């Protein structure tokens, strides 16, 4: 079975929620919608305090090419526009909407669009105005991925159903329950890119999803479902391309440098919604899980619902819950307040009990090289950690620190418990700041 | 026998030729170093802190000899180095001012609200990037002790409350700590200034009270009472104008938040000291 070199075999804990069907969370009383939920320029606000908004109404216009529109996820009244805590730890300008409880949809959202005639540019326009971003976690605007520079020829599209992050089952459940819509979205993506062949990569810990999608696509020679060996971080796009096509994205490059575009299955689902029904991205599947949650579930949650409300719907957190993360345990962001909103990139909310959230005391590097053996990007994490510690950022840059995908494998295996990813993240920030300064 | 002679001749000849070549090169290609520069460098402390504004002690020594740089620029060396440099050069020594660093924050673990428990790389810069630091005050000390690590004189120690403490007798005022602090909590000013407003928060008073017990709320009482107009209020933060401040200490009693403190060098009967226009004041 196909896979990529290096990486880790880690326990996946998916049994907590993998058999739990998708449920729709009741409408929240209040939503806080940050104007920056994607990579790129934040959206510029186009509503006022006191204005009545409908579900799906645009409340923020994209602030540039690498940016998307933001929509109201409930109907109600705009109560406040203020900087508010974002799950990534910053204060971000946000729109607070109080629900009227009726969930009245904006009248321009209706099904029945003829997709066959749409050109690539038209599809991209729809995706940008419907706020579609990559739902794997990086929230990169989808229309940008679909507009490669003219000198780059795209040969293949890869649909990412790997979901390698432990605990998370959002994509898994979506593949099992909404395969037709995912495949409809895949068709639209294929049409927009004009590629001849598409792959759907799924790890073999999801045999039901592999079976189902293989059945659904057996009459279509252009789509191939590729079962992949279980390994972390296979869901990272560069690793997925290596696993499926054996092509290596050059250092500092993008998948389109090797003629590939990778999209998440959740994104394909949202693309189908946006193009076929003109429905904006106002809802996403969130896996609420972890040994610190009373009743782990897979939920469809409106964007802007606060974490506390979502966790309470799942029976609340247990008394010994010590750490709440947005995302999985490997790449997730620890939260210090439960009063943060679900954003487009929230694939899961994870509550870990004390014994799983323990933090070991850091020791001196043993020079064992374990981190180098597992690094899927073939950089030297221990060296980069030292450079970051001593603020030698020119050396960090030379040691390809910017190639790091922050998957966390090095920190996971380090026997000395050195917070390597933390150090490398710091170095990446400093190197980027330095580059911006000199540019 | 023949082998012995030939090898001695060959090796000896080689040695002589190369030796002559080296001797010629050393004369022809020699770099002339002013012996004065070496002498000046020898009297400098040799810690390469850069506080003089040059890239190390050697560069400063060169500048003193060749560019007539002032003799009092070495801050760690202080008056003694200024005199020694002047003696070496045979000029009049220039006056020196004793500088020292001070921490303009009293928000330790006990006084400020902490947003979360931080477990990670113990560096203020890294913590500052991690969700804006655990200190609820966005201007306050982060308490990881990057200033103490960088101090070449062992003059800074982190106390149990997570705040840096400066040992005035060891501090030379080189300013490495001030440059290291990501929150600009540490400043360098003349050592004889003994009264400091120890807060950097420009948030409004009500906001400050929520997160920090001894923070400046911008009430302006110190500004009104100061007989020397040495305090200005900008963005709800009182700031000392050190060039006017006489360290009289009236404001210390007046401050309702106990933000203003006396330093270790405070003397109640101290006469207003001489005004130094060039001394460092709080930036921005």
XYZ file of C-alpha atoms in Angstrom:
723
model
C 0.000 0.000 0.000
C 1.178 3.507 -0.823
C 2.647 5.913 1.681
C 5.395 8.537 2.097
C 8.863 8.280 3.717
C 9.436 9.224 7.401
C 6.477 10.179 9.597
C 5.032 8.351 12.566
C 2.664 5.606 13.584
C 0.584 7.072 16.383
C -2.524 5.798 18.150
C -5.484 7.453 16.453
C -8.247 7.339 19.122
C -10.817 7.649 16.346
C -13.034 4.937 17.855
C -14.517 7.602 20.175
C -16.532 9.165 17.368
C -16.005 7.190 14.155
C -19.334 5.373 14.512
C -21.283 8.449 15.621
C -23.447 9.820 12.781
C -23.466 13.530 11.961
C -25.862 15.540 14.081
C -26.959 19.113 13.569
C -26.419 21.351 16.503
C -29.401 23.540 17.490
C -29.178 27.172 16.440
C -26.998 29.253 18.756
C -28.476 32.296 20.478
C -25.534 34.417 19.485
C -22.681 34.069 17.030
C -19.330 35.845 16.927
C -18.015 35.843 13.374
C -14.381 36.933 12.970
C -13.632 38.808 9.737
C -10.402 36.870 9.352
C -11.007 33.131 9.202
C -8.793 32.420 6.226
C -5.203 32.852 5.128
C -4.827 36.225 3.402
C -6.354 39.671 3.807
C -9.238 39.948 6.294
C -12.657 40.746 4.850
C -13.905 44.327 5.065
C -17.121 44.793 6.955
C -20.325 45.701 5.051
C -22.996 45.716 7.763
C -23.717 48.148 10.592
C -24.592 47.737 14.234
C -28.354 47.338 14.599
C -28.862 46.037 11.060
C -31.042 42.954 10.544
C -29.257 40.184 8.662
C -30.510 36.940 7.135
C -28.810 33.571 7.208
C -26.225 33.484 4.438
C -26.133 37.247 3.951
C -22.702 38.687 3.160
C -21.388 40.636 6.150
C -17.781 41.024 5.011
C -16.444 41.606 1.496
C -13.180 39.932 0.508
C -10.230 42.238 1.082
C -8.195 41.226 -1.980
C -7.527 38.297 -4.283
C -6.262 36.025 -1.505
C -9.344 36.562 0.653
C -12.976 35.496 0.701
C -16.352 36.898 1.713
C -17.741 36.272 5.192
C -21.423 35.509 5.756
C -23.877 35.579 8.595
C -24.530 32.068 9.869
C -27.877 32.878 11.506
C -30.637 35.420 10.974
C -30.923 38.175 13.516
C -29.558 41.574 14.465
C -25.963 42.782 14.426
C -25.302 43.734 18.037
C -21.646 44.653 18.074
C -18.628 44.990 15.820
C -15.539 44.725 17.989
C -12.196 42.964 18.329
C -12.821 39.606 19.906
C -10.736 36.602 20.865
C -9.971 34.297 17.923
C -9.103 30.602 18.384
C -5.589 31.375 17.069
C -4.975 33.537 20.150
C -5.237 37.015 18.694
C -7.917 39.661 18.985
C -9.664 39.871 15.607
C -12.364 42.289 14.437
C -15.600 40.310 14.696
C -19.314 40.749 14.088
C -21.600 39.729 16.946
C -25.058 38.669 15.738
C -27.945 37.918 18.058
C -30.325 35.292 16.706
C -34.035 35.924 16.136
C -34.502 32.182 16.378
C -36.119 31.898 12.963
C -33.146 31.115 10.718
C -34.564 33.017 7.721
C -32.386 32.362 4.718
C -31.244 35.022 2.303
C -33.474 34.827 -0.821
C -30.582 34.464 -3.291
C -29.767 30.997 -1.944
C -31.671 28.565 -4.125
C -30.816 25.270 -5.769
C -30.884 24.369 -9.440
C -27.947 26.007 -11.160
C -26.732 24.611 -14.446
C -23.125 23.726 -13.771
C -22.296 22.324 -17.189
C -21.790 25.705 -18.816
C -19.790 27.397 -16.069
C -16.269 28.438 -16.966
C -13.352 28.161 -14.551
C -13.302 31.901 -13.806
C -17.031 31.867 -13.058
C -16.657 28.978 -10.638
C -13.801 30.804 -8.891
C -15.938 33.922 -8.594
C -18.747 31.918 -6.991
C -16.336 30.260 -4.556
C -14.832 33.584 -3.480
C -18.217 35.246 -3.006
C -19.519 32.175 -1.114
C -16.561 32.228 1.247
C -15.162 28.801 0.390
C -11.776 28.015 1.933
C -9.812 24.812 2.430
C -11.507 23.016 5.294
C -8.611 20.739 6.178
C -7.473 23.302 8.708
C -5.232 25.724 6.811
C -8.241 27.680 5.426
C -6.516 28.715 2.227
C -9.041 30.373 -0.134
C -10.150 27.698 -2.624
C -10.491 29.948 -5.651
C -6.791 30.829 -5.413
C -5.871 27.153 -5.650
C -8.075 26.861 -8.735
C -6.369 29.776 -10.519
C -2.840 28.505 -11.175
C -0.445 30.845 -12.979
C -0.648 30.303 -16.780
C 2.850 28.793 -17.008
C 1.945 25.987 -14.574
C 0.138 23.016 -16.098
C -2.089 21.176 -13.623
C -2.306 17.468 -14.381
C -3.945 15.940 -11.330
C -6.399 16.798 -8.633
C -6.136 15.004 -5.310
C -9.071 14.913 -2.941
C -7.793 14.600 0.601
C -9.835 12.208 2.717
C -6.860 11.059 4.762
C -7.704 12.778 8.050
C -4.465 11.633 9.658
C -4.833 13.753 12.784
C -5.756 11.519 15.762
C -9.241 11.859 17.302
C -10.811 13.690 14.337
C -13.548 11.940 12.345
C -15.298 14.892 10.667
C -14.121 14.027 7.140
C -14.686 10.327 7.730
C -18.339 10.822 8.652
C -18.840 13.260 5.791
C -17.489 10.693 3.289
C -19.805 8.027 4.681
C -22.926 10.160 4.828
C -22.582 12.635 1.953
C -20.561 10.815 -0.741
C -22.738 12.047 -3.605
C -22.287 15.694 -2.708
C -18.536 15.227 -2.238
C -18.322 13.651 -5.690
C -20.475 16.458 -7.159
C -18.028 18.939 -5.630
C -15.133 16.925 -7.033
C -16.704 17.137 -10.509
C -16.944 20.916 -10.188
C -13.306 21.138 -9.073
C -12.243 18.933 -11.998
C -14.212 21.162 -14.345
C -12.658 24.332 -12.920
C -9.117 22.987 -13.217
C -9.597 21.144 -16.500
C -7.698 18.096 -15.250
C -8.104 14.643 -16.733
C -7.549 12.592 -13.611
C -8.444 12.892 -9.953
C -7.452 10.753 -6.977
C -9.193 10.401 -3.648
C -6.667 9.507 -0.958
C -8.061 7.715 2.107
C -6.101 6.018 4.892
C -6.915 2.370 5.477
C -8.233 2.965 8.981
C -11.418 4.028 7.178
C -12.208 0.877 5.137
C -15.932 1.702 5.024
C -15.245 5.057 3.365
C -12.798 3.469 0.904
C -15.360 0.846 -0.016
C -18.220 3.301 -0.393
C -16.347 5.814 -2.531
C -14.817 3.051 -4.675
C -18.313 1.744 -5.350
C -19.626 5.197 -6.194
C -16.795 5.929 -8.585
C -16.363 2.541 -10.251
C -18.008 3.734 -13.473
C -15.873 6.841 -13.677
C -12.409 6.051 -15.055
C -11.191 9.576 -14.276
C -11.551 9.213 -10.536
C -9.492 6.709 -8.608
C -9.792 5.988 -4.894
C -6.337 5.318 -3.454
C -6.186 3.462 -0.121
C -3.129 4.594 1.831
C -1.095 2.978 4.557
C -1.747 4.404 8.016
C 0.848 7.025 8.873
C 0.983 10.537 10.282
C 1.088 13.210 8.667
C -0.232 11.671 5.450
C -2.964 14.314 5.236
C -0.406 17.089 4.723
C -0.649 17.915 1.051
C 3.029 17.509 0.231
C 3.122 14.089 1.901
C -0.104 13.055 0.158
C 1.311 13.982 -3.244
C 4.453 11.975 -2.469
C 2.351 9.006 -1.370
C -0.042 8.937 -4.307
C 2.041 10.243 -7.220
C 5.595 9.847 -5.899
C 6.276 13.499 -6.771
C 8.213 15.736 -4.438
C 7.180 19.362 -4.012
C 10.404 21.410 -4.118
C 11.559 23.292 -1.025
C 9.591 26.507 -0.701
C 7.301 25.433 -3.561
C 3.619 24.685 -3.833
C 1.805 21.542 -5.050
C 1.131 23.302 -8.346
C 4.890 23.293 -9.003
C 4.527 19.546 -9.585
C 1.243 19.902 -11.443
C -1.078 18.930 -8.606
C -3.859 20.616 -6.651
C -4.983 19.091 -3.354
C -8.389 19.764 -1.820
C -10.039 18.391 1.281
C -13.229 16.302 1.042
C -14.952 18.829 3.294
C -13.998 21.555 0.828
C -15.463 19.520 -2.054
C -18.698 19.243 -0.109
C -18.762 23.012 0.485
C -17.924 23.641 -3.181
C -20.944 21.577 -4.262
C -23.139 23.538 -1.860
C -21.796 26.864 -3.117
C -21.990 26.193 -6.844
C -25.153 24.092 -7.007
C -27.209 25.911 -4.394
C -25.418 29.235 -4.057
C -25.075 28.397 -0.359
C -22.231 30.144 1.486
C -19.933 28.428 3.952
C -21.788 29.089 7.202
C -21.650 25.633 8.716
C -19.037 22.951 9.077
C -18.570 19.505 10.559
C -16.780 19.616 13.902
C -15.673 16.533 15.815
C -16.134 17.184 19.525
C -14.064 14.523 21.200
C -11.440 13.517 23.695
C -11.505 11.689 27.001
C -12.422 14.983 28.687
C -15.805 15.263 26.938
C -18.828 13.482 28.386
C -20.507 12.678 25.098
C -18.171 12.815 22.050
C -20.012 13.573 18.797
C -19.715 14.652 15.190
C -21.655 17.872 14.820
C -22.676 20.228 12.075
C -22.064 23.577 13.736
C -22.842 27.073 12.494
C -19.716 29.242 12.147
C -19.429 31.643 15.083
C -20.974 29.367 17.730
C -18.898 29.600 20.869
C -16.871 26.585 22.043
C -18.593 26.512 25.400
C -21.998 26.108 23.775
C -20.730 23.286 21.540
C -19.118 21.495 24.473
C -22.258 21.906 26.601
C -24.313 20.348 23.808
C -21.997 17.353 24.085
C -22.697 16.970 27.780
C -20.030 19.404 28.905
C -16.440 18.674 29.838
C -15.507 16.271 32.593
C -14.112 17.529 35.860
C -10.618 16.320 35.062
C -10.456 18.030 31.661
C -7.217 19.979 31.665
C -6.763 21.225 28.144
C -9.095 22.296 25.338
C -7.685 22.323 21.823
C -8.999 23.521 18.509
C -8.094 20.745 16.079
C -6.313 17.525 16.886
C -3.661 16.759 19.496
C -0.737 17.003 17.069
C -1.408 20.333 15.352
C -4.284 21.785 17.351
C -4.134 25.129 19.132
C -4.617 25.112 22.894
C -7.356 27.484 24.009
C -7.294 29.494 27.206
C -10.875 30.632 26.955
C -13.982 28.624 26.059
C -15.474 31.838 24.771
C -13.966 31.571 21.289
C -16.029 31.004 18.156
C -16.004 28.003 15.838
C -14.367 29.263 12.636
C -14.057 27.804 9.148
C -10.861 25.999 10.150
C -12.269 24.320 13.265
C -12.171 20.635 12.340
C -12.481 19.521 15.929
C -12.729 20.542 19.537
C -10.678 18.272 21.738
C -10.777 18.113 25.513
C -7.911 16.209 27.121
C -7.935 15.016 30.729
C -5.049 15.749 33.075
C -3.112 12.544 32.437
C -3.079 13.087 28.674
C -2.313 16.787 28.853
C 0.718 16.458 31.091
C 3.781 18.362 30.135
C 7.117 16.727 30.816
C 10.104 18.670 32.037
C 12.476 19.561 29.258
C 15.940 17.979 29.273
C 19.070 18.451 27.232
C 19.205 17.137 23.657
C 20.576 13.577 23.614
C 21.726 13.805 19.994
C 19.721 10.640 19.299
C 18.453 11.907 15.954
C 14.904 10.624 16.443
C 13.458 13.914 15.269
C 15.466 13.739 12.051
C 14.281 10.180 11.444
C 10.618 11.155 11.619
C 10.615 14.615 10.011
C 8.476 14.236 6.887
C 9.951 17.412 5.409
C 13.545 16.162 5.794
C 14.729 19.141 7.822
C 16.797 18.897 10.984
C 14.443 19.814 13.850
C 17.022 19.617 16.635
C 19.418 21.951 14.835
C 16.603 24.332 13.987
C 15.532 24.275 17.614
C 19.027 25.318 18.678
C 19.168 28.087 16.088
C 15.829 29.401 17.354
C 16.970 29.256 20.962
C 20.077 31.270 20.207
C 18.235 33.562 17.794
C 20.434 32.649 14.824
C 17.704 33.262 12.322
C 19.990 33.488 9.275
C 21.087 29.953 10.044
C 17.463 28.912 10.572
C 16.655 30.227 7.123
C 19.592 28.327 5.639
C 18.452 25.172 7.443
C 15.100 25.443 5.608
C 13.053 26.236 8.691
C 10.288 27.624 6.480
C 9.690 24.160 5.013
C 8.423 22.958 8.383
C 4.724 22.051 8.254
C 4.461 22.053 12.072
C 3.110 18.494 12.098
C 4.571 17.895 15.552
C 6.303 14.562 14.841
C 9.637 15.819 16.220
C 8.168 17.052 19.497
C 6.207 13.797 19.787
C 9.235 11.517 19.525
C 11.780 13.669 21.347
C 12.928 11.666 24.403
C 14.255 14.862 25.992
C 10.827 16.497 25.532
C 12.247 19.562 23.833
C 9.385 21.719 22.520
C 10.845 21.669 19.013
C 7.735 22.762 17.132
C 7.285 25.688 19.486
C 10.867 26.789 18.856
C 10.553 26.274 15.107
C 7.291 28.219 14.950
C 9.064 31.089 16.659
C 11.966 30.902 14.197
C 9.556 30.793 11.250
C 7.858 33.957 12.465
C 11.170 35.736 12.880
C 12.539 34.574 9.496
C 9.365 35.721 7.737
C 9.482 39.064 9.538
C 13.101 39.465 8.500
C 12.258 38.660 4.879
C 9.405 41.142 4.870
C 11.726 43.789 6.268
C 14.439 43.235 3.668
C 11.957 42.981 0.782
C 75.418 7.697 2.960
C 74.380 9.222 -0.343
C 70.719 8.960 0.623
C 71.373 10.761 3.862
C 73.193 13.660 2.203
C 70.649 14.065 -0.570
C 67.685 14.068 1.809
C 69.328 16.563 4.165
C 70.171 18.811 1.220
C 66.713 18.490 -0.289
C 64.776 19.118 2.914
C 67.186 21.761 4.147
C 66.998 23.561 0.828
C 63.227 23.390 0.864
C 63.161 24.784 4.405
C 65.484 27.659 3.555
C 63.534 28.559 0.383
C 60.134 28.510 2.081
C 61.548 30.346 5.088
C 62.907 33.107 2.907
C 59.593 33.307 1.077
C 57.684 33.626 4.330
C 60.108 36.209 5.675
C 59.680 38.274 2.509
C 55.900 37.936 2.637
C 55.723 38.928 6.271
C 57.577 42.137 5.532
C 55.878 42.911 2.259
C 52.316 41.962 3.211
C 52.352 42.959 6.849
C 49.294 44.889 8.121
C 50.382 47.854 10.130
C 48.467 48.019 13.397
C 48.717 51.168 15.397
C 50.159 49.994 18.726
C 48.008 52.642 20.358
C 44.844 50.805 19.293
C 46.076 47.670 20.999
C 46.873 49.613 24.136
C 43.436 51.212 24.201
C 41.801 47.856 23.609
C 43.681 46.432 26.572
C 42.169 48.968 28.980
C 38.615 48.351 27.723
C 36.537 45.732 29.568
C 36.513 43.387 26.566
C 32.917 42.169 26.847
C 31.867 43.423 23.408
C 28.450 44.568 24.617
C 28.137 47.235 21.945
C 26.764 49.873 24.308
C 29.333 52.366 22.969
C 27.673 52.245 19.582
C 30.521 50.371 17.875
C 30.621 46.692 17.016
C 32.712 45.681 20.008
C 35.686 46.766 22.071
C 38.166 46.520 19.192
C 36.043 48.710 16.931
C 35.678 51.271 19.705
C 39.432 51.266 20.355
C 40.032 51.904 16.655
C 37.453 54.682 16.638
C 39.010 56.355 19.672
C 42.440 56.385 18.076
C 41.602 57.086 14.441
C 38.301 58.972 14.490
C 38.706 60.879 17.754
C 35.701 59.205 19.307
C 34.987 60.379 22.835
C 36.751 58.622 25.690
C 33.588 58.267 27.775
C 31.567 56.066 25.457
C 32.336 52.801 27.225
C 29.348 52.518 29.513
C 30.293 49.385 31.484
C 33.796 50.813 32.048
C 32.434 54.057 33.424
C 34.658 56.815 34.757
C 37.656 54.586 35.306
C 37.834 53.401 31.716
C 37.328 56.933 30.462
C 40.339 58.081 32.476
C 42.433 55.096 31.420
C 41.638 55.592 27.756
C 42.437 59.275 28.083
C 45.740 58.499 29.834
C 46.698 56.037 27.119
C 46.003 58.631 24.451
C 47.385 61.542 26.497
C 44.203 63.623 26.315
C 41.781 65.078 28.844
C 39.270 62.452 30.048
C 35.641 63.275 29.359
C 32.994 63.262 32.039
C 30.981 60.089 32.472
C 27.518 59.422 33.766
C 26.698 56.286 35.645
C 23.780 54.605 33.944
C 21.613 51.822 35.190
C 18.693 49.768 33.947
C 15.323 49.753 35.629
C 12.231 47.645 35.289
C 9.129 49.698 34.559
C 6.631 47.034 35.563
C 5.432 45.723 38.900
C 3.081 43.136 37.447
C 4.491 39.887 38.757
C 2.595 36.641 39.148
C 0.915 37.879 42.309
C -0.219 41.244 40.985
C -1.517 40.536 37.496
C -4.189 38.266 36.090
C -2.731 35.364 34.111
C -4.638 34.262 31.027
C -3.307 30.725 31.048
C -0.660 28.491 32.503
C 2.333 28.610 30.180
C 4.374 25.480 29.659
C 6.834 25.902 26.875
C 10.113 27.410 25.775
C 11.229 29.761 28.509
C 11.959 32.795 26.441
C 10.071 36.069 26.551
C 10.152 36.354 22.757
C 8.593 32.932 22.240
C 5.966 33.574 24.908
C 5.153 36.933 23.370
C 4.289 35.121 20.125
C 2.200 32.499 21.898
C -1.290 33.980 22.119
C 0.231 37.294 23.213
C 1.750 35.934 26.412
C 0.171 34.663 29.607
C 0.177 38.079 31.283
C -3.253 39.642 30.824
C -1.526 43.021 30.553
C -0.451 43.418 26.927
C 2.352 45.787 27.987
C 3.683 44.063 31.077
C 6.641 41.880 31.907
C 6.401 38.335 30.539
C 8.499 36.936 33.355
C 10.539 34.379 31.408
C 13.802 36.122 32.208
C 15.306 36.750 28.766
C 16.831 39.933 30.238
C 18.564 37.933 32.985
C 19.971 35.496 30.399
C 21.424 38.250 28.255
C 23.005 40.304 31.085
C 26.810 39.914 30.898
C 27.309 41.254 34.431
C 24.961 38.947 36.342
C 23.084 42.050 37.447
C 19.555 40.778 36.760
C 17.791 38.017 38.617
C 14.216 36.842 38.376
C 12.536 36.983 41.758
C 9.969 34.478 43.014
C 7.183 36.706 41.828
C 8.429 36.377 38.233
C 9.781 39.899 37.908
C 13.363 40.860 37.079
C 15.332 42.555 39.834
C 18.297 44.682 38.994
C 21.344 44.764 41.226
C 22.334 48.417 40.977
C 25.871 47.790 42.151
C 26.500 45.289 39.377
C 24.507 47.002 36.609
C 26.678 49.039 34.270
C 23.859 50.378 32.133
C 25.038 48.705 28.947
C 21.418 48.337 27.828
C 21.522 44.767 26.496
C 18.513 43.877 28.651
C 16.518 46.844 27.383
C 17.195 45.757 23.820
C 16.237 42.171 24.605
C 12.889 42.855 26.264
C 10.092 42.301 23.717
C 7.766 44.496 25.754
C 10.272 47.369 26.284
C 9.671 47.102 30.007
C 13.318 47.819 30.828
C 14.859 51.215 30.170
C 18.314 52.596 30.851
C 18.720 55.947 32.519
C 21.118 57.681 34.881
C 21.709 55.722 38.013
C 21.098 58.685 40.277
C 17.455 58.951 39.230
C 15.754 57.237 42.089
C 12.034 57.587 41.381
C 10.364 55.562 38.639
C 6.812 55.246 37.360
C 6.754 51.483 37.028
C 4.076 50.847 34.449
C 3.991 50.742 30.656
C 0.308 50.141 30.062
C -1.409 52.674 27.847
C -4.813 51.061 28.421
C -7.520 53.110 30.092
C -7.634 53.100 33.902
C -10.656 50.822 34.181
C -9.053 48.245 31.904
C -5.757 48.354 33.799
C -7.527 47.810 37.117
C -9.038 44.610 35.760
C -5.711 42.970 35.091
C -3.081 44.623 37.247
C -3.177 45.762 40.820
C -0.267 48.259 40.834
C -0.731 49.540 37.259
C -0.958 53.212 36.275
C -4.601 54.252 35.787
C -3.737 57.642 34.367
C -5.424 59.664 37.130
C -2.905 62.474 36.734
C -2.400 63.212 40.411
C 1.368 62.884 40.065
C 1.350 65.340 37.161
C -0.475 67.922 39.263
C 1.675 67.583 42.330
C 5.087 67.481 40.656
C 6.792 70.841 41.358
C 9.254 70.363 38.497
C 6.768 69.464 35.716
C 8.739 66.281 35.333
C 5.774 63.979 34.684
C 3.627 63.977 31.594
C 0.417 62.078 31.007
C 0.024 60.542 27.553
C -2.412 57.752 26.521
C -3.535 57.240 30.156
C 0.024 56.599 31.261
C 2.168 58.875 33.408
C 5.730 59.060 32.148
C 8.750 60.531 33.898
C 10.700 63.178 32.046
C 13.999 62.115 33.571
C 15.847 65.236 32.474
C 13.540 67.315 34.708
C 13.022 64.849 37.529
C 14.909 65.645 40.709
C 13.978 62.419 42.515
C 12.277 64.449 45.245
C 9.764 61.656 45.745
C 6.612 63.732 46.316
C 4.732 61.780 43.655
C 5.497 58.465 45.366
C 3.195 59.308 48.248
C 0.534 60.778 45.993
C 0.109 57.766 43.672
C -3.098 55.894 44.649
C -1.968 52.733 42.843
C 1.551 52.634 44.284
C 2.806 52.613 40.694
C 5.559 55.097 41.504
C 8.380 53.670 43.571
C 11.646 54.757 45.043
C 14.746 53.062 43.787
C 17.575 51.839 46.059
C 19.512 55.055 45.534
C 16.746 57.266 46.894
C 17.803 59.680 49.621
C 15.203 61.804 51.270
C 17.442 64.845 51.665
C 19.011 64.621 48.257
C 19.457 67.976 46.615
C 18.096 68.371 43.116
C 20.953 67.094 41.011
C 22.399 68.502 37.863
C 20.346 68.394 34.732
C 21.642 66.176 31.965
C 19.964 66.949 28.715
C 21.263 63.893 26.886
C 20.077 61.312 29.338
C 17.706 58.628 28.172
C 14.006 59.170 28.630
C 11.187 56.767 27.916
C 10.874 56.307 24.199
C 7.611 56.723 22.246
